[in-house]
PDB file of C-alpha atoms in Angstrom:
ATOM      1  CA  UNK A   1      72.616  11.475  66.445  1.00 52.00           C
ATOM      2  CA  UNK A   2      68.966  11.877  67.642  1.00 53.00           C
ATOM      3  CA  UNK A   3      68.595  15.235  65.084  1.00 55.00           C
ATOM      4  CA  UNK A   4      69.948  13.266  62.148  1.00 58.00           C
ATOM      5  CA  UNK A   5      67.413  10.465  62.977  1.00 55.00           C
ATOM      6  CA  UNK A   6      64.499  13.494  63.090  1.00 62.00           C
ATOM      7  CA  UNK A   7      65.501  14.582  59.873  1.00 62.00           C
ATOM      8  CA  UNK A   8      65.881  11.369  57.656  1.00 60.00           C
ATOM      9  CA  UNK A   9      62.310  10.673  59.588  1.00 66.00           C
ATOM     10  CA  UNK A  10      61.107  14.280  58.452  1.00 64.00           C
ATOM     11  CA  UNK A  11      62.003  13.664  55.102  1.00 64.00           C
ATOM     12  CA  UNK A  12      60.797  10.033  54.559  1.00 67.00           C
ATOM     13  CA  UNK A  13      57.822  11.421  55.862  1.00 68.00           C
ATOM     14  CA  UNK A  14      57.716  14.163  53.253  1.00 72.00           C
ATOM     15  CA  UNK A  15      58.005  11.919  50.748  1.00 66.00           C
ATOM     16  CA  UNK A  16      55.362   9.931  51.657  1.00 70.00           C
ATOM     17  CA  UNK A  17      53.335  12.844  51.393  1.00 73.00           C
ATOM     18  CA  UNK A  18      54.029  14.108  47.896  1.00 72.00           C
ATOM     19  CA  UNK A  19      53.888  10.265  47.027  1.00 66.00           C
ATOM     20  CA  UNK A  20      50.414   9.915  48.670  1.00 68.00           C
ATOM     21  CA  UNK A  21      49.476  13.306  46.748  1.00 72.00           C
ATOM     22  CA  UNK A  22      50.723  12.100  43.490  1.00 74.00           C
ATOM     23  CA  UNK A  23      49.018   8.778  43.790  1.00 66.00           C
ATOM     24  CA  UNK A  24      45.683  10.829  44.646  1.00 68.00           C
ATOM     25  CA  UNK A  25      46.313  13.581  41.660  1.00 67.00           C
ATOM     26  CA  UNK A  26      46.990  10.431  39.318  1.00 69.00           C
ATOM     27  CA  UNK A  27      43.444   8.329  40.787  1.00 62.00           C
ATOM     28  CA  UNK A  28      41.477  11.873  40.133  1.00 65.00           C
ATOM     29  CA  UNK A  29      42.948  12.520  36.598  1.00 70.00           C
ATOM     30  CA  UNK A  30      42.155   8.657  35.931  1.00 65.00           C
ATOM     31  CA  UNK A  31      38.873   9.216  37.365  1.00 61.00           C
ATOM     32  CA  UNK A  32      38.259  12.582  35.567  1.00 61.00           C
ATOM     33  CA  UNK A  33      39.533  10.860  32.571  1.00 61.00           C
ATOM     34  CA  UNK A  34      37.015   7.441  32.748  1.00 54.00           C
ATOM     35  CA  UNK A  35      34.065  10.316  33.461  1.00 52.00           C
ATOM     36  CA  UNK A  36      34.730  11.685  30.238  1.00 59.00           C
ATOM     37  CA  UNK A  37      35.042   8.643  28.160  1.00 62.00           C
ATOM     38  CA  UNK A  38      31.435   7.490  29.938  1.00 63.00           C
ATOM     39  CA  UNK A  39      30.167  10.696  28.674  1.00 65.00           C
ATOM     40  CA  UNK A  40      31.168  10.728  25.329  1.00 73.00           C
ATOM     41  CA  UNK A  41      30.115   7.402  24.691  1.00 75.00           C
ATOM     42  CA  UNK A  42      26.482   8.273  26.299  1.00 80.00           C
ATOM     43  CA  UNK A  43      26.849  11.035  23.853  1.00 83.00           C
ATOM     44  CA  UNK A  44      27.766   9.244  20.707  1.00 87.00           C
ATOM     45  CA  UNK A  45      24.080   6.533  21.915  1.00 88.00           C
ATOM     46  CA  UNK A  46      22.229   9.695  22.439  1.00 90.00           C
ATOM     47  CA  UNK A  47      23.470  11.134  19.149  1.00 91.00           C
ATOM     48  CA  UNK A  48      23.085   7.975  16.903  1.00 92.00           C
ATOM     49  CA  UNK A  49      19.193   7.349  18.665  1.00 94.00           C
ATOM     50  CA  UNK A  50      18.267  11.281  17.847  1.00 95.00           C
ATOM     51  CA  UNK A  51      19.809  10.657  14.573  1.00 95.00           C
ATOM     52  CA  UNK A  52      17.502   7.861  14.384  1.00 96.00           C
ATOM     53  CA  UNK A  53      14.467   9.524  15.647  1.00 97.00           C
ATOM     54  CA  UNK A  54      15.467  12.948  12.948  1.00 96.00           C
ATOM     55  CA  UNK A  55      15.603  11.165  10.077  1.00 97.00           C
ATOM     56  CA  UNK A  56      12.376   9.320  10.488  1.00 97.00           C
ATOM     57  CA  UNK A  57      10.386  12.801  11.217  1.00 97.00           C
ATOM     58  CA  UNK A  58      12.157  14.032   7.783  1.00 97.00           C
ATOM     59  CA  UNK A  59      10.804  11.463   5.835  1.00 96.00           C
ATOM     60  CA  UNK A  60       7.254  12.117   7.774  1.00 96.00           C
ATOM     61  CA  UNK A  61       7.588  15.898   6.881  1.00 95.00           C
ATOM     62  CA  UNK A  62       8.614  15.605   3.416  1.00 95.00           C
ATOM     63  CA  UNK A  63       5.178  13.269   2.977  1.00 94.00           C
ATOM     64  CA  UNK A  64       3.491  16.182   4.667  1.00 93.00           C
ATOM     65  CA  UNK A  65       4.634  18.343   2.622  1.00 93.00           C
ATOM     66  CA  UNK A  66       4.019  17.018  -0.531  1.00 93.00           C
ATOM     67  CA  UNK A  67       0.660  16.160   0.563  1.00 92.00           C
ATOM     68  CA  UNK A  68       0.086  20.259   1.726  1.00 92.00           C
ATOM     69  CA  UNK A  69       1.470  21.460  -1.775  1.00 93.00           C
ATOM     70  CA  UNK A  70      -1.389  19.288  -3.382  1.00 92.00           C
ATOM     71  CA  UNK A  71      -3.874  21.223  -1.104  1.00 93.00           C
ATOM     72  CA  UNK A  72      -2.531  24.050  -1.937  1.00 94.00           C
ATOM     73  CA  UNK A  73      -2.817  23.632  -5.710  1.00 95.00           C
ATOM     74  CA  UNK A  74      -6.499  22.306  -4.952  1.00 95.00           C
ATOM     75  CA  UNK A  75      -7.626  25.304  -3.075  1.00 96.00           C
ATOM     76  CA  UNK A  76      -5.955  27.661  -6.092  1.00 96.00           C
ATOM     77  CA  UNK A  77      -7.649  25.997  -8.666  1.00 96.00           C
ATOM     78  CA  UNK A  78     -11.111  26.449  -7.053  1.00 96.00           C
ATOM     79  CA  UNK A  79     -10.157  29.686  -6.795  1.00 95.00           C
ATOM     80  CA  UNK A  80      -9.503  29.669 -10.623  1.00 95.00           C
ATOM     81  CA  UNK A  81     -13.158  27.957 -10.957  1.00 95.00           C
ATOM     82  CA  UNK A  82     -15.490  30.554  -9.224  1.00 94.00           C
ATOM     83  CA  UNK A  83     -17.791  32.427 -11.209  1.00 91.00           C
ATOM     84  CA  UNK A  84     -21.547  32.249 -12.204  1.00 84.00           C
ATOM     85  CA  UNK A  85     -20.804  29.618 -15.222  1.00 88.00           C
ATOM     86  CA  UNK A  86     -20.046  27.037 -13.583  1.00 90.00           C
ATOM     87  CA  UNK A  87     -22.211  25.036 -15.739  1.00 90.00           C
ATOM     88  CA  UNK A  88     -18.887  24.623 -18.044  1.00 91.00           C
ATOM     89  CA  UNK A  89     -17.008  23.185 -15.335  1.00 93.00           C
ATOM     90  CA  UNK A  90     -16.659  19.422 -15.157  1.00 94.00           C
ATOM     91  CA  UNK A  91     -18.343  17.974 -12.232  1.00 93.00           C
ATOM     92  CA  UNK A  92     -15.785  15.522 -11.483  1.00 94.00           C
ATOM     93  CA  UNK A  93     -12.609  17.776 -10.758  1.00 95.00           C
ATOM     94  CA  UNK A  94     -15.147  20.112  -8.818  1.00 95.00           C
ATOM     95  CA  UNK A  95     -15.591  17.215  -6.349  1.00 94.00           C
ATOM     96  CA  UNK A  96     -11.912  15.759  -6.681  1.00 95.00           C
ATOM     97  CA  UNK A  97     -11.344  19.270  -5.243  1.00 95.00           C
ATOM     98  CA  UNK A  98     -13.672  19.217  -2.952  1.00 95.00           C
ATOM     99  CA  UNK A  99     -12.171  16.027  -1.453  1.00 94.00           C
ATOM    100  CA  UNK A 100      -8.826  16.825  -1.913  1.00 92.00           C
ATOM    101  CA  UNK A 101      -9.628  20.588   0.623  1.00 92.00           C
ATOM    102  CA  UNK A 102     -11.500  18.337   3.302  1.00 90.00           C
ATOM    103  CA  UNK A 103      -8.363  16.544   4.390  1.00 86.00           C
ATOM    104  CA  UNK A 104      -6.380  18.963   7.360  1.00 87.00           C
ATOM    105  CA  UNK A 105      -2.785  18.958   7.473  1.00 89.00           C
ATOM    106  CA  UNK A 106      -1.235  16.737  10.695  1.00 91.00           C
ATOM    107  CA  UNK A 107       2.534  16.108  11.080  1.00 93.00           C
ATOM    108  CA  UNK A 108       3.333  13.659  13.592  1.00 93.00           C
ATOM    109  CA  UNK A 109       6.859  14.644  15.430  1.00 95.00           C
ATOM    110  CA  UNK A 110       8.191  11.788  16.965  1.00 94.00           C
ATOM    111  CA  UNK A 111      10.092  13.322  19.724  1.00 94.00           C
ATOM    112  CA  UNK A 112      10.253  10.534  22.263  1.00 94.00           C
ATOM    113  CA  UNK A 113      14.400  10.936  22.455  1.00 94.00           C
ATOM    114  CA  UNK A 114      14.405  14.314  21.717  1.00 94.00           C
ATOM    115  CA  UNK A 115      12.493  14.960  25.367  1.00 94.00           C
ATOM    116  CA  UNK A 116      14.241  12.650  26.732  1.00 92.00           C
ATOM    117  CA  UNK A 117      17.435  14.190  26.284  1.00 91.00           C
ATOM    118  CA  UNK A 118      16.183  17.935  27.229  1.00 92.00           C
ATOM    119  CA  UNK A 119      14.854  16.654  30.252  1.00 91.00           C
ATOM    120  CA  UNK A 120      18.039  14.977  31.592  1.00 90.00           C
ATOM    121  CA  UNK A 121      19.690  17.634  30.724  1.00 88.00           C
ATOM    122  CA  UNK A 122      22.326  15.821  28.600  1.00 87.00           C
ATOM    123  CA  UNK A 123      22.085  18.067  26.042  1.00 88.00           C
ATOM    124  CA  UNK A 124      24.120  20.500  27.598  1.00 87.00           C
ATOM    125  CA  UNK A 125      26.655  18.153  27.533  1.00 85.00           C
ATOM    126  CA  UNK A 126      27.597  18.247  23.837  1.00 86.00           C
ATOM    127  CA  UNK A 127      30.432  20.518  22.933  1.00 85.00           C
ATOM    128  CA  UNK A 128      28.859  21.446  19.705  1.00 88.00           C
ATOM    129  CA  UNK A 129      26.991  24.878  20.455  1.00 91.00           C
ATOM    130  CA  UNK A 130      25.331  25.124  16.912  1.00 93.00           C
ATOM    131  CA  UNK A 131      24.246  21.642  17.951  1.00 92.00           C
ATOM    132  CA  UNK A 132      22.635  22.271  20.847  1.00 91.00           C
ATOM    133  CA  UNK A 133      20.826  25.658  20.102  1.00 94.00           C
ATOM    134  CA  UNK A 134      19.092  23.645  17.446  1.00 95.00           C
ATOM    135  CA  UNK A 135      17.951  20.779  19.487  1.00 94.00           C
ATOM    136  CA  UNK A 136      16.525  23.811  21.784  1.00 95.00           C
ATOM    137  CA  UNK A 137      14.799  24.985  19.211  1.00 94.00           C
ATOM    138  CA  UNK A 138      12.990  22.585  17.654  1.00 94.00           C
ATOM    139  CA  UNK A 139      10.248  22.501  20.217  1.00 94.00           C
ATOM    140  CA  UNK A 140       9.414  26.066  19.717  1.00 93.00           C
ATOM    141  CA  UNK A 141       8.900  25.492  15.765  1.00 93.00           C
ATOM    142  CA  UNK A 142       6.591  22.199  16.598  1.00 94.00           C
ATOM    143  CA  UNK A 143       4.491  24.634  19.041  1.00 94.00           C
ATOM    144  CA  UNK A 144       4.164  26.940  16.214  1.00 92.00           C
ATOM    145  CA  UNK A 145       3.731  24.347  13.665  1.00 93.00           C
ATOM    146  CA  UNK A 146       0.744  22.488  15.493  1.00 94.00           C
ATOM    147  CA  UNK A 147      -0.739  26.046  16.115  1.00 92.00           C
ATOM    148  CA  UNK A 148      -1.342  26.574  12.473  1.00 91.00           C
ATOM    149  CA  UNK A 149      -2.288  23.310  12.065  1.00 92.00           C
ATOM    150  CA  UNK A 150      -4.821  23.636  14.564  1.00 93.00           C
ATOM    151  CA  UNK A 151      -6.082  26.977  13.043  1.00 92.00           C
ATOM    152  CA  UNK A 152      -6.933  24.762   9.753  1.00 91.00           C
ATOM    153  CA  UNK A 153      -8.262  22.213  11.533  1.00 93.00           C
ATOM    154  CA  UNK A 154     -10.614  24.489  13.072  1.00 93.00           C
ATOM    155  CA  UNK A 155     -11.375  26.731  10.496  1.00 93.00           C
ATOM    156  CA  UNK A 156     -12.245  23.501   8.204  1.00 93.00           C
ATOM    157  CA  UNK A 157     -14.659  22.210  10.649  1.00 94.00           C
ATOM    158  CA  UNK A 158     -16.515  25.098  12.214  1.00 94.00           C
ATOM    159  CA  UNK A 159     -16.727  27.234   8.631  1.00 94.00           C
ATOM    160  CA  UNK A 160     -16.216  24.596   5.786  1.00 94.00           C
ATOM    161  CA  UNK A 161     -17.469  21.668   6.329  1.00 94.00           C
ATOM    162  CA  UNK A 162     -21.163  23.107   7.358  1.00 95.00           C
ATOM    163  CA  UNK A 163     -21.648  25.151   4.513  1.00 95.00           C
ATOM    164  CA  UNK A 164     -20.966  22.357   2.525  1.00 95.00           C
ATOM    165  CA  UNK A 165     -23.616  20.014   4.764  1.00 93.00           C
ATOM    166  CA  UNK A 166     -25.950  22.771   3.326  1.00 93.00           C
ATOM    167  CA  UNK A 167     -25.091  22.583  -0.664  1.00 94.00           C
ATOM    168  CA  UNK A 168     -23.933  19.801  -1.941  1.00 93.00           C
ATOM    169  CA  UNK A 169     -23.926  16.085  -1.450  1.00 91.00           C
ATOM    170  CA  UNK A 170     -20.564  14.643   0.310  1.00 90.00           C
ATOM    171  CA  UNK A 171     -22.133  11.355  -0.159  1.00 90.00           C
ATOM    172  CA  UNK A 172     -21.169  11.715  -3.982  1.00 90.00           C
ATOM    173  CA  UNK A 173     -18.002  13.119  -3.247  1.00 90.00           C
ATOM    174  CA  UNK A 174     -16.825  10.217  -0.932  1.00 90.00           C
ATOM    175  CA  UNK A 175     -18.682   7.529  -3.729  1.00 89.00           C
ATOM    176  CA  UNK A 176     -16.216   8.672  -6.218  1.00 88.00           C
ATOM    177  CA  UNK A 177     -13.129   9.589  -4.701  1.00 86.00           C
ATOM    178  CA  UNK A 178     -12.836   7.561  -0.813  1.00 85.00           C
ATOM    179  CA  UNK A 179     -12.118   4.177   0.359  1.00 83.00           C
ATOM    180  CA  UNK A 180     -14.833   3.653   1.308  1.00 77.00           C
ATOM    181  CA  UNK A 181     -16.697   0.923  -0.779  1.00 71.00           C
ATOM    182  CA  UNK A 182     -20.638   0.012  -2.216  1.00 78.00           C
ATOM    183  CA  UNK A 183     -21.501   3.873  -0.772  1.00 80.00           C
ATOM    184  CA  UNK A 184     -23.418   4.757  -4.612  1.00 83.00           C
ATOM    185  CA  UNK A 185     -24.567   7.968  -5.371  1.00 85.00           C
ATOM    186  CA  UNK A 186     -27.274   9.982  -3.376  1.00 81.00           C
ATOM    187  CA  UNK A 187     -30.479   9.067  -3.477  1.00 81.00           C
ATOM    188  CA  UNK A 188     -32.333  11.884  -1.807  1.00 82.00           C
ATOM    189  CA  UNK A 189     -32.145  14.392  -4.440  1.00 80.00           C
ATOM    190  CA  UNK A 190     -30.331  16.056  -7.875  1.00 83.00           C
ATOM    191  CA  UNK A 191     -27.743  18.381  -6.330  1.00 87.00           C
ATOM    192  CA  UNK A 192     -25.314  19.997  -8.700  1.00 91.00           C
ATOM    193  CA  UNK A 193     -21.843  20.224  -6.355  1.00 93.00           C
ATOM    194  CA  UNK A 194     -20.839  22.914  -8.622  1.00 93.00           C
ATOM    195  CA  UNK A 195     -23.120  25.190  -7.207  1.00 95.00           C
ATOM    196  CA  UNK A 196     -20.961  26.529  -4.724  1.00 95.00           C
ATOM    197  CA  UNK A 197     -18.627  27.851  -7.499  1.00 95.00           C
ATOM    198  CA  UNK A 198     -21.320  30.805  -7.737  1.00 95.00           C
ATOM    199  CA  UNK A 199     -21.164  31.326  -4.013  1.00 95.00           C
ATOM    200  CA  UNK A 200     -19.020  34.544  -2.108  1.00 96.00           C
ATOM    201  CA  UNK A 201     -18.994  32.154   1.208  1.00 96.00           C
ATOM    202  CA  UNK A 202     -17.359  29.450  -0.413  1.00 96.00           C
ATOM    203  CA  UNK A 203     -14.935  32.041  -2.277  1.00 96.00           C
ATOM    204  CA  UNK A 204     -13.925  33.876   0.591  1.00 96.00           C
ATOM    205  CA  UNK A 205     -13.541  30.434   2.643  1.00 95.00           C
ATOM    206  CA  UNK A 206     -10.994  28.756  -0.230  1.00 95.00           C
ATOM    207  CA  UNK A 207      -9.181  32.115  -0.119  1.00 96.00           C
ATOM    208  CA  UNK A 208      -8.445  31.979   3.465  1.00 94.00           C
ATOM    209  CA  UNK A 209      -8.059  28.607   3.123  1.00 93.00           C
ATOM    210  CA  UNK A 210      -5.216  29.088   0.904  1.00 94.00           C
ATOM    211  CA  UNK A 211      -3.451  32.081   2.738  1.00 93.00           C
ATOM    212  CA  UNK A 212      -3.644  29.962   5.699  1.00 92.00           C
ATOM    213  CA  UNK A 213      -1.913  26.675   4.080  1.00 92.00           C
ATOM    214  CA  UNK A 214       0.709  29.091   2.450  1.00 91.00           C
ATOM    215  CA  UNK A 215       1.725  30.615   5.786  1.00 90.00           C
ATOM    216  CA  UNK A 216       1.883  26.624   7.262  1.00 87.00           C
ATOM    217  CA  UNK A 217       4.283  25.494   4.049  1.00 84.00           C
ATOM    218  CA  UNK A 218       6.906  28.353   4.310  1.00 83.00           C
ATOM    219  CA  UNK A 219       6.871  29.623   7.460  1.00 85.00           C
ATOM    220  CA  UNK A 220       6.368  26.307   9.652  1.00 91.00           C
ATOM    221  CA  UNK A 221       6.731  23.170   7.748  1.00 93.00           C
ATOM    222  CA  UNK A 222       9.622  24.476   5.887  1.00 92.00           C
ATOM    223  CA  UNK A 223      11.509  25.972   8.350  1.00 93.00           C
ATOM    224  CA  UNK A 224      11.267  22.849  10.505  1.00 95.00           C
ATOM    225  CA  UNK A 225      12.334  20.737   7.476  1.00 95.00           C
ATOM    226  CA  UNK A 226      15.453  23.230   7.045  1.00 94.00           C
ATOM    227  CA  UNK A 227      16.224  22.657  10.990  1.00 95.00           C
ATOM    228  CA  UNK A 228      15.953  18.919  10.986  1.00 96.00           C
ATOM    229  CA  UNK A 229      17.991  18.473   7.740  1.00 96.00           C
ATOM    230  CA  UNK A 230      20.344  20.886   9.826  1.00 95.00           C
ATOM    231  CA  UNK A 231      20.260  18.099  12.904  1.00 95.00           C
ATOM    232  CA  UNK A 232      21.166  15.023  10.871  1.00 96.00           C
ATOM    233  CA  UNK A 233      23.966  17.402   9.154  1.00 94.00           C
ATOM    234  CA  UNK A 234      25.480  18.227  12.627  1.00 94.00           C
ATOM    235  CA  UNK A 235      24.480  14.790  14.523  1.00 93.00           C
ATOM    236  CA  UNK A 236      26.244  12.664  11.717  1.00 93.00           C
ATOM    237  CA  UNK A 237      29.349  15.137  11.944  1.00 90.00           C
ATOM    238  CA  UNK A 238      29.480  14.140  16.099  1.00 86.00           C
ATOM    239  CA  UNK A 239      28.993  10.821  15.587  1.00 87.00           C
ATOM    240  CA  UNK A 240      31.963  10.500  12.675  1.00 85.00           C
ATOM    241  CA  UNK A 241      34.449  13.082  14.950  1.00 77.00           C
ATOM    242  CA  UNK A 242      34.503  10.229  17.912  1.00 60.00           C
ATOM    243  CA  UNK A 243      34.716   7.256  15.200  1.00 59.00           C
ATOM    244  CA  UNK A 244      37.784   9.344  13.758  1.00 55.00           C
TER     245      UNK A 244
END
């Protein structure tokens, strides 16, 4: 009698167990599964803010762009200019070229969500590998990309811009072409801006110029356009695949 009692107790107890183990495997795979609907929702608001934040820098960079191409077609034309008559050249498109060289290329990223989701590491959390090899990638092509811009930058104000102090009048330049407003011409002496169409200095500087503003448009500001319109492609495709 006592062993029958022991073994209905041994076996309630059992199945106490496995229902206590069940209960537990059922709160973890409820668990498990509320972790990864949290996380795919704080994917889908990271996605749609970086989505956001992509498509404003592609509109930025496509301005840029267009505004480096019409560099670029300034410096060539100078280029096109140089030689001892420049007499024959009209004044006015030498200094609408002039004007047009001074400006130095500057792309403003915004990247405010971008670091923020590198440096939480949430990233790593999107299934999407070709995804997330672009988002780690994009801050190596804005290092390079502010490099070269940087080269310009420099190059424009420690070689450029002093020769030209020397040789012709910027004061006539900015009267004609600037904002800026009730400037008039010069007044301290005759200078002929076309001058500098005679000069080697001024020929080798718009021909580095140019090489160096070629290199920024194809290998820099177009790749990063290519890898941001690659971004959107992939962050809208995320965003639709949880809607679905």
């Amino acid at each position: 009698m006592s062993e029958n009692k022991t073994s209905k107790y041994f076996k309630y107890a059992i199945g106490e167990i496995i229902l206590v183990v069940i209960g537990i495997l059922i709160a973890l795979q409820i668990n498990n599964w509320n972790a990864l609907k949290k996380q795919e929702s704080n994917n889908i608001f990271l996605s749609k803010r970086l989505l956001v934040e992509t498509d404003k820098n592609i509109i930025e960079l496509e301005k840029e762009i267009i505004s480096i191409e019409k560099s670029i077609n300034s410096l060539l034309t100078m280029l096109h200019l140089m030689g001892e008559d420049y007499h024959e050249v009209n004044p006015k498109l030498v200094d609408s070229l002039i004007y047009n060289i001074l400006g130095t290329p500057t792309y403003y990223f915004n990247d405010a969500v971008l670091k923020e989701a590198l440096s939480t590491g949430q990233v790593s959390s999107f299934e999407n590998d070709s995804l997330k090899n672009i988002i780690y990638s994009i801050p190596t092509t804005m290092e390079t990309v502010k490099f070269r811009e940087q080269n310009i930058e420099h190059d424009t104000n420690t070689n450029l811009i002093p020769f030209l102090y020397n040789y012709i009048s910027l004061r006539n330049v900015d009267n004609q072409f600037s904002n800026l407003n009730n400037l008039g011409k010069s007044q301290v002496k005759e200078i002929d801006n076309r001058q500098i169409l005679s000069m080697l200095f001024w020929e080798n500087e718009i021909d580095n110029l140019h090489y160096i503003y070629s290199i920024l448009l194809k290998e820099s500001y177009r790749k990063l356009d290519k890898d941001l319109k690659s971004l959107k492609i992939l962050l809208e495709k995320q965003i639709n695949r949880n809607h679905d």
